[in-house]
Short mmCIF file of C-alpha atoms and ligand atoms in Angstrom, two decimals:
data_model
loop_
_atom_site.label_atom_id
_atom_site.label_comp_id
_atom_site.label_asym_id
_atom_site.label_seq_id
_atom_site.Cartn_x
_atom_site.Cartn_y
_atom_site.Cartn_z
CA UNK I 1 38.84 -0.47 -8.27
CA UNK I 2 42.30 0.69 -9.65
CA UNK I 3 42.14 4.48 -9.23
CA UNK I 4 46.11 4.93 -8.88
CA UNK I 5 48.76 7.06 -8.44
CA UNK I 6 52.24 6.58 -9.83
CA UNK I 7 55.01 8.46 -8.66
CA UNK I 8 58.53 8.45 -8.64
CA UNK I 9 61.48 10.94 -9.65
CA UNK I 10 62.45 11.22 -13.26
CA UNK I 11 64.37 8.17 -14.40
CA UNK I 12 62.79 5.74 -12.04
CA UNK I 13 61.16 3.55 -14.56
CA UNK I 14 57.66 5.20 -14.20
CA UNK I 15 57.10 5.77 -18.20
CA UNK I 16 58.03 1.79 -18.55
CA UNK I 17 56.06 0.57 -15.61
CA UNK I 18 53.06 3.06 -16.55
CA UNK I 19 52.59 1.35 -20.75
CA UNK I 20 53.06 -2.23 -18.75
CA UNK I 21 50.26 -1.15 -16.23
CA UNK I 22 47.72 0.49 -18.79
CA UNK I 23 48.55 -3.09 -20.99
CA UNK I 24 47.64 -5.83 -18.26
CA UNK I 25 44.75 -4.08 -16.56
CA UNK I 26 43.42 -2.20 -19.21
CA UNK I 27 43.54 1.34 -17.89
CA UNK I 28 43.02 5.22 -19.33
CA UNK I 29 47.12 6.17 -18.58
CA UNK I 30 46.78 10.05 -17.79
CA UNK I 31 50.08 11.62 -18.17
CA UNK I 32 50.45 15.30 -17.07
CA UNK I 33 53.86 15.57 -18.96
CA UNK I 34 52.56 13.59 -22.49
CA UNK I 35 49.12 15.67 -22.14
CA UNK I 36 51.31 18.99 -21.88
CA UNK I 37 53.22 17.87 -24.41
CA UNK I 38 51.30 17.47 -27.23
CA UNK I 39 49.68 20.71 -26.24
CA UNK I 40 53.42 22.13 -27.28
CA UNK I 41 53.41 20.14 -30.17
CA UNK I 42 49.96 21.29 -31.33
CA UNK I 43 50.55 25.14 -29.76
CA UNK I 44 47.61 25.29 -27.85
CA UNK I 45 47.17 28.06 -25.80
CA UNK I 46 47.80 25.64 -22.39
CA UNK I 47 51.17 24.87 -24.52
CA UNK I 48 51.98 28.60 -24.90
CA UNK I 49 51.88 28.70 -21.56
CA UNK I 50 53.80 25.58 -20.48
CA UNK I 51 56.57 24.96 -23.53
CA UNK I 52 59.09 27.28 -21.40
CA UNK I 53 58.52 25.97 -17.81
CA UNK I 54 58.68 23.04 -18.85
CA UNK I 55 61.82 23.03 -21.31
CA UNK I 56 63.76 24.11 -18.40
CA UNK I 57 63.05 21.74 -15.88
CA UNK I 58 60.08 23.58 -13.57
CA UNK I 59 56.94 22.59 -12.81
CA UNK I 60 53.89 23.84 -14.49
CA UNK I 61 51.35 26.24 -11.91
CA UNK I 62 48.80 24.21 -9.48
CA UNK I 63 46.42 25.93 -11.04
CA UNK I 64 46.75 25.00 -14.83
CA UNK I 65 47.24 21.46 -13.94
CA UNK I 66 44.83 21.00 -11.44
CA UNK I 67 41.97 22.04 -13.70
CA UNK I 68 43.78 19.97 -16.38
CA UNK I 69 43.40 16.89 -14.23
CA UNK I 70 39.75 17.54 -12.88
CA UNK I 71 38.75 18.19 -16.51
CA UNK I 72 40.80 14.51 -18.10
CA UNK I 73 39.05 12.71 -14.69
CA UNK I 74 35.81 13.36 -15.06
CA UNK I 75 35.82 11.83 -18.80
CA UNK I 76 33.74 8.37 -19.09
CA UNK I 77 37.02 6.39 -19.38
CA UNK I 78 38.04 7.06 -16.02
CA UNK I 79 34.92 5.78 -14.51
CA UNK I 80 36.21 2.37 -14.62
CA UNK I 81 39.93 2.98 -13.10
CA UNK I 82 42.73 4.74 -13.69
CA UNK I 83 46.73 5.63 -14.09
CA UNK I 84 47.53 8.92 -13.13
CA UNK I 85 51.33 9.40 -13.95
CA UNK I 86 53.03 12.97 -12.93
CA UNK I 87 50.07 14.28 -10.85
CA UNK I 88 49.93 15.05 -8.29
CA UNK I 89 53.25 16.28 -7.89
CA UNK I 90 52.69 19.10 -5.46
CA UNK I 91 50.98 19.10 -1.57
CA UNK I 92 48.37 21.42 -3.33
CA UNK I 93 47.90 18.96 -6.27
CA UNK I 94 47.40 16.05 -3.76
CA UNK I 95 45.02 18.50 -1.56
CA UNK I 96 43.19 19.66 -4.74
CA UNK I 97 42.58 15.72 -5.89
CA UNK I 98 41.72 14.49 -2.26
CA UNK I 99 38.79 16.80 -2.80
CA UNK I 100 38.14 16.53 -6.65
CA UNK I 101 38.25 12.64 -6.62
CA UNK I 102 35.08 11.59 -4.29
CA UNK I 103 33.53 14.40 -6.05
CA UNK I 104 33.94 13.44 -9.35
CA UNK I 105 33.92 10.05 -7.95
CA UNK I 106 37.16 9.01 -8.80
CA UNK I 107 38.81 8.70 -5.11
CA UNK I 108 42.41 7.43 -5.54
CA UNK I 109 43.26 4.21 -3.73
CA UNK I 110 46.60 3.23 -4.50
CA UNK I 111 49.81 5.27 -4.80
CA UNK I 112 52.70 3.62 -6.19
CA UNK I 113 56.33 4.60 -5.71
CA UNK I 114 59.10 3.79 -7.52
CA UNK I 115 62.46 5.05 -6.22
CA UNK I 116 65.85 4.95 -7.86
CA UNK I 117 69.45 6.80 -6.38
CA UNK I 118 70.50 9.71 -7.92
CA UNK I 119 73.81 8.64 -10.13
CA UNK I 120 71.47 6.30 -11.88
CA UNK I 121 68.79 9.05 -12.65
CA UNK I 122 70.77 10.60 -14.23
CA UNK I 123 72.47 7.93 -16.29
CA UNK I 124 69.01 6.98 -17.54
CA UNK I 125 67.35 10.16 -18.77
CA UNK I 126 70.53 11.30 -20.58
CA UNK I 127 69.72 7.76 -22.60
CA UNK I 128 66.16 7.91 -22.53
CA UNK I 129 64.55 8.55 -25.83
CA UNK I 130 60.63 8.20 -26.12
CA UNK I 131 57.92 7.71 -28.62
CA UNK I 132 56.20 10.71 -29.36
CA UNK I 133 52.66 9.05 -30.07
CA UNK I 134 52.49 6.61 -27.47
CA UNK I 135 54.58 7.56 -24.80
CA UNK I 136 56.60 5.20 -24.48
CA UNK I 137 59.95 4.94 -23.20
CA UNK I 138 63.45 3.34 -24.42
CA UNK I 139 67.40 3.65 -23.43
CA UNK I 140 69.89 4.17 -25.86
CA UNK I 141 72.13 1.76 -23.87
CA UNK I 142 70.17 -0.29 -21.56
CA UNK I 143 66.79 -0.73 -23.03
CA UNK I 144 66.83 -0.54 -26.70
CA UNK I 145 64.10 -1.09 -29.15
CA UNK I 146 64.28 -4.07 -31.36
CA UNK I 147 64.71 -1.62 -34.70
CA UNK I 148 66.67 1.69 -33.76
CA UNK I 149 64.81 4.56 -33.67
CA UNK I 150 61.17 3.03 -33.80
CA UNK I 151 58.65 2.29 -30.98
CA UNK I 152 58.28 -1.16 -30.73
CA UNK I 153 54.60 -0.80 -29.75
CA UNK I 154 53.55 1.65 -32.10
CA UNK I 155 56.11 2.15 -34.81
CA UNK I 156 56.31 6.10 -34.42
CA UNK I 157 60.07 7.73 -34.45
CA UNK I 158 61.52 7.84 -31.18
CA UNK I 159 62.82 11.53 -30.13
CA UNK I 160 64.84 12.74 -27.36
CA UNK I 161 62.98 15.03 -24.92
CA UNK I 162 63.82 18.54 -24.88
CA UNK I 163 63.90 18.69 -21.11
CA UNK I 164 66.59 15.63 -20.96
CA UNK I 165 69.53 17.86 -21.18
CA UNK I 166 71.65 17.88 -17.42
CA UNK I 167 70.93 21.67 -16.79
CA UNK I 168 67.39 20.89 -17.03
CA UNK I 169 67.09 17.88 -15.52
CA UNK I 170 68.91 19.11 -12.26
CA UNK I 171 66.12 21.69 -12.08
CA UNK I 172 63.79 18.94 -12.39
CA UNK I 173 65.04 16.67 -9.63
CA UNK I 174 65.90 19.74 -7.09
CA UNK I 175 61.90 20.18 -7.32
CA UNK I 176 61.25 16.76 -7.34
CA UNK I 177 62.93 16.58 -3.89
CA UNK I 178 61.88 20.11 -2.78
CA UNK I 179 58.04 19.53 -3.89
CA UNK I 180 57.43 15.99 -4.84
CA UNK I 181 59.03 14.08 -2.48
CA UNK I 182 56.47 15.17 0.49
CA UNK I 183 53.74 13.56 -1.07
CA UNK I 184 55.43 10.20 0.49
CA UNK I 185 54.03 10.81 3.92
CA UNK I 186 50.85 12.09 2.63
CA UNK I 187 49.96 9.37 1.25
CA UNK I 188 51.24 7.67 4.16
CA UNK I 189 49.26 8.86 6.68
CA UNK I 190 46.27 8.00 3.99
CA UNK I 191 47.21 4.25 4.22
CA UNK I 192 47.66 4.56 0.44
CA UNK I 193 51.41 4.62 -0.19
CA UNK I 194 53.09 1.79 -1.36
CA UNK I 195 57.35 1.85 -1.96
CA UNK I 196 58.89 0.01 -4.72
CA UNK I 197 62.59 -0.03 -5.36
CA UNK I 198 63.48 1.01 -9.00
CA UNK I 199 66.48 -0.85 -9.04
CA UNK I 200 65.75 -4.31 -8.69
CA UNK I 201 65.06 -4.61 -12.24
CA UNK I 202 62.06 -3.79 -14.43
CA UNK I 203 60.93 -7.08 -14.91
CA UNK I 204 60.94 -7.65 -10.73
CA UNK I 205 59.49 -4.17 -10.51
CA UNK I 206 56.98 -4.93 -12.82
CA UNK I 207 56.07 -8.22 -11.36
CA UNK I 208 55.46 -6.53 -7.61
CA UNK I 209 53.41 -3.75 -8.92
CA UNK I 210 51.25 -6.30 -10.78
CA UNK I 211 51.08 -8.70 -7.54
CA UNK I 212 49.31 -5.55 -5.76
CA UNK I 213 47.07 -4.55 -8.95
CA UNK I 214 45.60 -8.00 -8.60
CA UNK I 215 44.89 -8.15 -4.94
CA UNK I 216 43.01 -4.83 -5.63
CA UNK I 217 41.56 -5.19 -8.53
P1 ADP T 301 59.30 12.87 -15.96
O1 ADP T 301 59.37 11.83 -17.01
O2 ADP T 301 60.54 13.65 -15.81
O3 ADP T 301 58.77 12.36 -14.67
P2 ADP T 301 56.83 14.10 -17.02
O4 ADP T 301 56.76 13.65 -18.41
O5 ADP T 301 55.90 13.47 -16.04
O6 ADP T 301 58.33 14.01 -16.48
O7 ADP T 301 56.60 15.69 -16.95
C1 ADP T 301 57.40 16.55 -17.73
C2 ADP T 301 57.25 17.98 -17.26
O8 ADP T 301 55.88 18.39 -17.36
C3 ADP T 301 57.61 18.23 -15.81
O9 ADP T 301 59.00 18.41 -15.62
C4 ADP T 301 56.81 19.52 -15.53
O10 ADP T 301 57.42 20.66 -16.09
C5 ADP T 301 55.52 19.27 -16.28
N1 ADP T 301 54.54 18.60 -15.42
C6 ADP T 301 54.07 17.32 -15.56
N2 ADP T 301 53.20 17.01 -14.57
C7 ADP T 301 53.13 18.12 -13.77
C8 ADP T 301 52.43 18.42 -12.58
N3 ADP T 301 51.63 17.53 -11.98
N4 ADP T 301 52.60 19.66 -12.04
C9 ADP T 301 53.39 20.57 -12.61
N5 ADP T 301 54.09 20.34 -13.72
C10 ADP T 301 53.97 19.14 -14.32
ZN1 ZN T 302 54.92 4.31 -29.56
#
Protein backbone atom coordinates (compact mmCIF):
# COMPACT_ATOMS: atom_id res chain seq x y z
CA UNK A 1 0.00 0.00 0.00
CA UNK A 2 1.24 3.61 -0.81
CA UNK A 3 -0.24 5.66 2.04
CA UNK A 4 2.62 8.47 1.92
CA UNK A 5 3.87 11.40 3.21
CA UNK A 6 5.81 14.01 1.30
CA UNK A 7 7.66 16.56 2.93
CA UNK A 8 10.21 18.91 2.34
CA UNK A 9 10.73 22.85 2.77
CA UNK A 10 9.32 25.14 0.16
CA UNK A 11 11.36 25.02 -3.03
CA UNK A 12 12.54 21.50 -2.65
CA UNK A 13 10.90 20.08 -5.66
CA UNK A 14 7.88 18.59 -3.71
CA UNK A 15 5.04 20.20 -6.15
CA UNK A 16 7.18 18.51 -9.21
CA UNK A 17 7.90 15.23 -7.55
CA UNK A 18 4.18 15.13 -6.07
CA UNK A 19 2.24 15.47 -10.18
CA UNK A 20 5.19 12.76 -11.19
CA UNK A 21 4.11 10.51 -8.16
CA UNK A 22 0.19 10.86 -8.51
CA UNK A 23 1.08 10.11 -12.63
CA UNK A 24 3.08 6.69 -12.31
CA UNK A 25 1.20 5.13 -9.42
CA UNK A 26 -2.01 6.48 -9.88
CA UNK A 27 -2.69 8.21 -6.59
CA UNK A 28 -5.49 10.83 -4.97
CA UNK A 29 -2.52 13.87 -4.48
CA UNK A 30 -3.97 15.72 -1.26
CA UNK A 31 -2.47 19.06 -1.06
CA UNK A 32 -3.15 21.13 2.13
CA UNK A 33 -1.85 24.37 0.36
CA UNK A 34 -3.89 23.70 -3.31
CA UNK A 35 -7.06 22.53 -1.09
CA UNK A 36 -6.73 25.95 0.93
CA UNK A 37 -6.28 27.58 -1.97
CA UNK A 38 -9.05 27.18 -3.97
CA UNK A 39 -11.04 27.69 -0.82
CA UNK A 40 -9.52 31.50 -1.26
CA UNK A 41 -10.28 31.45 -4.69
CA UNK A 42 -13.89 30.31 -4.19
CA UNK A 43 -14.22 32.44 -0.58
CA UNK A 44 -15.35 29.77 1.40
CA UNK A 45 -15.70 30.35 4.81
CA UNK A 46 -12.34 27.90 5.58
CA UNK A 47 -10.76 30.56 2.95
CA UNK A 48 -11.97 33.55 5.02
CA UNK A 49 -10.23 32.19 7.53
CA UNK A 50 -6.94 31.11 5.92
CA UNK A 51 -6.37 33.85 2.82
CA UNK A 52 -4.36 36.11 5.48
CA UNK A 53 -2.24 33.45 7.32
CA UNK A 54 -1.46 32.17 4.60
CA UNK A 55 -0.55 35.28 2.27
CA UNK A 56 1.99 36.07 4.78
CA UNK A 57 3.87 33.10 5.15
CA UNK A 58 2.23 31.30 8.56
CA UNK A 59 0.81 28.26 8.98
CA UNK A 60 -2.84 27.67 9.11
CA UNK A 61 -4.26 26.38 13.00
CA UNK A 62 -3.90 22.43 13.85
CA UNK A 63 -7.19 22.51 14.27
CA UNK A 64 -8.65 23.71 10.83
CA UNK A 65 -6.32 21.50 9.04
CA UNK A 66 -6.48 18.57 10.96
CA UNK A 67 -10.23 18.20 10.49
CA UNK A 68 -9.53 19.24 6.86
CA UNK A 69 -7.31 16.21 6.44
CA UNK A 70 -9.47 13.60 8.47
CA UNK A 71 -12.47 14.81 6.43
CA UNK A 72 -10.32 14.57 2.49
CA UNK A 73 -8.95 10.89 4.06
CA UNK A 74 -11.75 9.26 4.77
CA UNK A 75 -13.17 9.84 1.04
CA UNK A 76 -13.36 6.43 -1.13
CA UNK A 77 -10.32 7.53 -3.21
CA UNK A 78 -8.02 7.27 -0.50
CA UNK A 79 -8.90 3.76 0.28
CA UNK A 80 -6.59 2.57 -2.28
CA UNK A 81 -3.34 4.83 -1.40
CA UNK A 82 -2.38 8.04 -1.14
CA UNK A 83 -0.11 11.45 -1.50
CA UNK A 84 -0.38 13.63 1.25
CA UNK A 85 1.69 16.81 0.33
CA UNK A 86 1.98 19.74 3.16
CA UNK A 87 0.45 17.71 6.04
CA UNK A 88 1.44 17.04 8.44
CA UNK A 89 3.53 19.88 8.99
CA UNK A 90 3.27 20.25 12.72
CA UNK A 91 4.19 17.51 15.85
CA UNK A 92 0.37 17.91 16.55
CA UNK A 93 -0.56 17.27 12.85
CA UNK A 94 1.69 14.12 12.83
CA UNK A 95 0.16 13.12 16.45
CA UNK A 96 -3.40 13.91 15.23
CA UNK A 97 -2.81 11.53 11.87
CA UNK A 98 -0.91 8.72 13.84
CA UNK A 99 -4.29 8.39 15.48
CA UNK A 100 -6.77 9.36 12.60
CA UNK A 101 -5.04 7.02 10.02
CA UNK A 102 -5.59 3.28 11.56
CA UNK A 103 -8.86 4.69 12.40
CA UNK A 104 -9.98 5.72 9.30
CA UNK A 105 -7.79 3.05 8.06
CA UNK A 106 -5.49 4.93 6.20
CA UNK A 107 -2.14 4.35 8.40
CA UNK A 108 0.75 6.16 6.64
CA UNK A 109 3.72 4.02 5.67
CA UNK A 110 6.11 5.97 3.90
CA UNK A 111 7.39 9.51 4.49
CA UNK A 112 9.40 11.01 1.89
CA UNK A 113 11.87 13.86 2.29
CA UNK A 114 13.20 15.97 -0.03
CA UNK A 115 15.81 18.47 1.18
CA UNK A 116 17.38 21.37 -0.65
CA UNK A 117 20.01 24.33 1.05
CA UNK A 118 18.69 27.46 1.69
CA UNK A 119 20.31 29.93 -1.19
CA UNK A 120 18.65 27.63 -3.62
CA UNK A 121 15.13 27.83 -1.91
CA UNK A 122 15.03 30.76 -2.36
CA UNK A 123 16.24 31.10 -5.92
CA UNK A 124 13.46 28.69 -6.88
CA UNK A 125 10.24 30.04 -5.38
CA UNK A 126 11.06 33.62 -6.47
CA UNK A 127 10.85 31.71 -10.16
CA UNK A 128 8.26 29.38 -9.41
CA UNK A 129 5.01 30.03 -11.12
CA UNK A 130 2.18 27.30 -10.89
CA UNK A 131 -0.94 26.19 -12.58
CA UNK A 132 -3.85 27.18 -10.84
CA UNK A 133 -6.09 24.06 -11.86
CA UNK A 134 -3.75 21.38 -11.56
CA UNK A 135 -1.17 22.29 -9.34
CA UNK A 136 1.44 22.07 -11.02
CA UNK A 137 4.68 23.63 -10.82
CA UNK A 138 7.20 25.50 -13.36
CA UNK A 139 10.46 27.95 -13.10
CA UNK A 140 10.69 30.94 -14.95
CA UNK A 141 14.41 30.16 -15.48
CA UNK A 142 15.14 26.63 -14.82
CA UNK A 143 12.08 24.68 -15.62
CA UNK A 144 10.00 26.32 -18.18
CA UNK A 145 6.92 25.14 -19.86
CA UNK A 146 7.09 24.32 -23.48
CA UNK A 147 4.52 27.48 -24.36
CA UNK A 148 5.05 30.47 -21.80
CA UNK A 149 2.55 30.94 -19.51
CA UNK A 150 0.51 27.60 -20.01
CA UNK A 151 0.57 24.30 -18.02
CA UNK A 152 1.89 21.82 -20.07
CA UNK A 153 -0.37 19.16 -18.50
CA UNK A 154 -3.46 20.92 -18.40
CA UNK A 155 -3.32 24.06 -20.48
CA UNK A 156 -4.62 26.47 -17.60
CA UNK A 157 -2.62 30.02 -17.17
CA UNK A 158 0.17 29.74 -14.96
CA UNK A 159 0.15 32.46 -11.97
CA UNK A 160 2.62 33.44 -9.49
CA UNK A 161 1.66 32.60 -5.87
CA UNK A 162 0.81 35.32 -3.66
CA UNK A 163 2.88 33.93 -0.82
CA UNK A 164 6.19 33.79 -3.20
CA UNK A 165 7.24 37.24 -2.38
CA UNK A 166 10.84 37.14 0.01
CA UNK A 167 9.07 38.74 3.11
CA UNK A 168 6.71 35.97 3.02
CA UNK A 169 8.60 33.29 2.16
CA UNK A 170 11.19 33.95 5.05
CA UNK A 171 8.20 33.60 7.36
CA UNK A 172 7.50 30.46 5.71
CA UNK A 173 10.89 28.77 5.99
CA UNK A 174 11.62 30.21 9.73
CA UNK A 175 8.43 27.88 10.54
CA UNK A 176 9.39 25.34 8.35
CA UNK A 177 12.57 24.95 10.47
CA UNK A 178 10.94 25.97 13.80
CA UNK A 179 7.81 23.48 13.25
CA UNK A 180 8.34 21.27 10.31
CA UNK A 181 11.60 20.21 10.49
CA UNK A 182 10.94 17.95 13.80
CA UNK A 183 8.79 15.76 12.06
CA UNK A 184 12.28 14.19 10.68
CA UNK A 185 12.90 12.22 13.81
CA UNK A 186 9.37 11.40 14.26
CA UNK A 187 9.11 9.68 11.60
CA UNK A 188 12.36 8.31 12.37
CA UNK A 189 11.82 6.68 15.33
CA UNK A 190 8.54 5.23 13.30
CA UNK A 191 10.92 3.46 10.82
CA UNK A 192 9.04 5.49 8.20
CA UNK A 193 11.36 8.32 7.15
CA UNK A 194 13.12 8.17 4.13
CA UNK A 195 15.83 11.33 3.01
CA UNK A 196 16.19 12.35 -0.47
CA UNK A 197 18.51 15.08 -1.59
CA UNK A 198 16.71 17.80 -3.70
CA UNK A 199 19.63 18.70 -5.47
CA UNK A 200 20.76 15.93 -7.40
CA UNK A 201 18.43 16.73 -10.05
CA UNK A 202 14.71 16.10 -10.60
CA UNK A 203 15.02 13.51 -12.95
CA UNK A 204 17.57 11.46 -10.29
CA UNK A 205 15.19 12.55 -7.57
CA UNK A 206 12.42 11.32 -9.34
CA UNK A 207 13.96 8.09 -10.31
CA UNK A 208 14.88 7.19 -6.35
CA UNK A 209 11.51 8.05 -5.11
CA UNK A 210 10.00 5.79 -7.79
CA UNK A 211 12.68 2.87 -7.00
CA UNK A 212 11.06 2.90 -3.31
CA UNK A 213 7.27 3.30 -4.59
CA UNK A 214 7.86 0.04 -6.38
CA UNK A 215 9.43 -2.02 -3.70
CA UNK A 216 6.30 -0.96 -1.68
CA UNK A 217 3.80 -0.98 -3.78
P1 LIG B 1 4.86 25.14 -0.17
O1 LIG B 1 4.77 24.98 -1.64
O2 LIG B 1 5.51 26.39 0.24
O3 LIG B 1 5.41 23.94 0.52
P2 LIG B 1 1.98 24.67 0.29
O4 LIG B 1 1.36 24.91 -1.01
O5 LIG B 1 2.11 23.26 0.74
O6 LIG B 1 3.40 25.41 0.37
O7 LIG B 1 1.18 25.46 1.44
C1 LIG B 1 0.97 26.85 1.31
C2 LIG B 1 0.52 27.44 2.62
O8 LIG B 1 -0.70 26.81 3.06
C3 LIG B 1 1.47 27.25 3.79
O9 LIG B 1 2.50 28.21 3.81
C4 LIG B 1 0.51 27.39 4.99
O10 LIG B 1 0.16 28.73 5.23
C5 LIG B 1 -0.73 26.68 4.49
N1 LIG B 1 -0.68 25.25 4.84
C6 LIG B 1 -0.56 24.20 3.96
N2 LIG B 1 -0.50 23.03 4.62
C7 LIG B 1 -0.58 23.33 5.95
C8 LIG B 1 -0.55 22.56 7.14
N3 LIG B 1 -0.42 21.23 7.11
N4 LIG B 1 -0.65 23.22 8.33
C9 LIG B 1 -0.79 24.54 8.39
N5 LIG B 1 -0.79 25.33 7.30
C10 LIG B 1 -0.70 24.75 6.08
ZN1 LIG C 1 -2.18 22.45 -15.02
Amino acid sequence: MLNIILMGPPGAGKGTQATRIIDEFNLPHISTGDIFRENISKGTELGLKAKAIIERGDLVPDELTIDLVRSRLSQDDCAKGYLLDGFPRTIAQAEALKTMGPEIGRAVNLVVDITVPDEVLMERIAGRRVCPKCGASYNVNTMKPAKEGICDRCGAELIQRKDDNPESFKIRLDNYYAQTAPLVDFYKAEGLYHHFDGMIGLEKVSAEISELLKANQ
